[in-house]
CSV table of C-alpha atoms in Angstrom, one decimal:
chain,number,residue,atom,x,y,z
A,233,MET,CA,9.9,-17.5,-13.6
A,234,PRO,CA,7.1,-16.2,-11.4
A,235,GLY,CA,7.5,-13.3,-9.1
A,236,ALA,CA,8.8,-13.9,-5.6
A,237,ILE,CA,8.3,-11.9,-2.4
A,238,VAL,CA,11.7,-10.7,-1.2
A,239,GLN,CA,10.6,-8.9,2.0
A,240,SER,CA,7.6,-7.4,3.6
A,241,GLY,CA,6.7,-4.8,6.3
A,242,TYR,CA,3.7,-3.9,8.3
A,243,ALA,CA,2.4,-1.0,10.4
A,244,VAL,CA,-0.9,-0.6,12.3
A,245,ASP,CA,-2.1,2.5,14.1
A,246,ASP,CA,-5.4,2.4,16.0
A,247,SER,CA,-4.5,5.2,18.4
A,248,SER,CA,-6.8,7.9,17.2
A,249,GLY,CA,-9.0,9.2,14.5
A,250,THR,CA,-6.9,12.4,14.1
A,251,ALA,CA,-4.2,11.1,11.8
A,252,THR,CA,-4.2,11.0,8.0
A,253,THR,CA,-1.1,9.0,7.3
A,254,ILE,CA,0.5,5.6,8.0
A,255,ALA,CA,3.9,4.4,6.8
A,256,ALA,CA,6.1,1.3,6.7
A,257,THR,CA,9.7,0.9,5.6
A,258,LEU,CA,11.5,-1.6,3.4
A,259,THR,CA,15.3,-1.7,3.6
A,260,GLY,CA,17.9,-2.9,1.1
A,261,VAL,CA,15.4,-2.9,-1.8
A,262,SER,CA,17.0,-4.2,-5.1
A,263,ALA,CA,16.8,-1.9,-8.1
A,264,GLY,CA,14.2,-2.9,-10.6
A,265,ASN,CA,11.9,-4.8,-8.2
A,266,LEU,CA,8.2,-4.1,-7.7
A,267,LEU,CA,6.9,-2.5,-4.5
A,268,VAL,CA,3.3,-3.2,-3.5
A,269,ALA,CA,1.4,-1.5,-0.7
A,270,ILE,CA,-2.0,-2.6,0.7
A,271,VAL,CA,-3.6,0.1,2.7
A,272,GLY,CA,-6.6,-0.5,5.1
A,273,PHE,CA,-8.6,2.2,6.8
A,274,GLY,CA,-12.0,2.7,8.5
A,275,ASP,CA,-13.7,5.3,6.4
A,276,PRO,CA,-15.4,3.7,3.4
A,277,THR,CA,-15.9,7.1,1.8
A,278,GLY,CA,-12.4,8.4,2.1
A,279,ALA,CA,-9.8,8.6,-0.7
A,280,THR,CA,-6.2,7.3,-0.4
A,281,THR,CA,-2.9,8.1,-2.1
A,282,CYS,CA,0.4,6.3,-1.6
A,283,SER,CA,4.0,7.5,-2.1
A,284,VAL,CA,7.5,6.4,-1.4
A,285,SER,CA,10.0,8.4,0.6
A,286,ASP,CA,11.5,10.3,-2.4
A,287,GLY,CA,8.0,11.5,-3.3
A,288,THR,CA,7.3,9.1,-6.2
A,289,ALA,CA,3.6,8.4,-6.4
A,290,TYR,CA,2.4,4.8,-6.5
A,291,THR,CA,-0.2,3.6,-9.1
A,292,ALA,CA,-3.6,2.6,-7.7
A,293,ASP,CA,-4.6,-0.9,-8.6
A,294,ALA,CA,-7.2,-1.0,-11.4
A,295,ALA,CA,-9.7,-2.8,-9.2
A,296,GLY,CA,-10.0,0.4,-7.1
A,297,LYS,CA,-11.0,0.7,-3.5
A,298,VAL,CA,-12.5,-2.4,-1.9
A,299,LEU,CA,-15.3,-1.7,0.6
A,300,ASP,CA,-16.4,-4.0,3.4
A,301,THR,CA,-19.8,-2.4,4.2
A,302,PHE,CA,-20.5,-4.9,7.0
A,303,ASN,CA,-17.4,-3.8,9.0
A,304,THR,CA,-17.2,-0.3,7.5
A,305,GLN,CA,-13.6,-0.9,6.4
A,306,SER,CA,-11.9,-0.1,3.1
A,307,SER,CA,-8.7,-1.2,1.5
A,308,GLN,CA,-6.7,-0.2,-1.6
A,309,VAL,CA,-3.8,-1.7,-3.4
A,310,PHE,CA,-1.0,0.4,-4.8
A,311,TYR,CA,2.2,-0.5,-6.7
A,312,LEU,CA,5.5,1.0,-7.8
A,313,PRO,CA,7.3,-0.9,-10.6
A,314,ASN,CA,11.1,-0.7,-11.2
A,315,ALA,CA,11.9,0.7,-7.7
A,316,GLY,CA,15.3,2.2,-7.0
A,317,ALA,CA,17.8,0.5,-4.8
A,318,GLY,CA,18.0,1.3,-1.1
A,319,SER,CA,15.6,1.9,1.7
A,320,HIS,CA,12.0,3.1,1.0
A,321,THR,CA,9.5,4.4,3.4
A,322,ILE,CA,6.1,4.0,1.9
A,323,THR,CA,3.4,6.4,3.2
A,324,ALA,CA,-0.3,6.2,2.6
A,325,THR,CA,-2.2,9.5,2.9
A,326,LEU,CA,-5.9,9.4,3.6
A,327,SER,CA,-8.3,12.2,2.6
A,328,VAL,CA,-9.8,12.3,6.1
A,329,ALA,CA,-8.5,11.7,9.6
A,330,GLU,CA,-9.0,8.1,10.3
A,331,SER,CA,-8.5,5.5,13.0
A,332,TYR,CA,-7.8,1.9,12.2
A,333,ARG,CA,-5.0,2.6,9.7
A,334,ARG,CA,-3.0,-0.2,8.4
A,335,ILE,CA,-0.3,-0.7,5.7
A,336,ARG,CA,1.4,-3.8,4.5
A,337,VAL,CA,4.2,-3.4,2.0
A,338,PHE,CA,6.1,-6.0,-0.2
A,339,GLU,CA,9.2,-6.1,-2.4
A,340,ILE,CA,8.6,-8.5,-5.2
A,341,SER,CA,11.3,-9.7,-7.7
A,342,GLY,CA,10.9,-11.3,-11.1
A,343,VAL,CA,8.0,-9.2,-12.5
A,344,ALA,CA,7.8,-6.7,-15.3
A,345,THR,CA,9.5,-3.4,-14.6
A,346,ALA,CA,6.7,-1.5,-16.5
A,347,SER,CA,3.0,-2.1,-16.3
A,348,PRO,CA,3.2,-5.2,-14.0
A,349,GLU,CA,-0.5,-5.4,-13.4
A,350,ASP,CA,-1.9,-7.8,-15.9
A,351,LYS,CA,-5.4,-8.4,-14.3
A,352,ALA,CA,-7.5,-6.8,-11.7
A,353,ALA,CA,-11.0,-7.8,-10.5
């Protein structure tokens, strides 16, 4: 059985270039599901990390940061397999203050609870 999206969340903040974080929350997450975060930001040279509300770090997708040099935007995919049950606030932290911060988060059921990434390009 292929994975299925259970729920998603989204946050956008274009208010200023003085913040280094953006967060979105998933409520009622089922234990063992995969959480995925896609982070978008304006600085193509900045680094990004992602963590859940209990401090657990997400794994960065093996493809790495994707750069859009035409629009000077970047994005990065992160994932957390085998999530605990309950509400999770997923926070992306950027290495530099940035405007145009975005985060989209997903809960996905039916995938491996360890090493769920089988291909990245």
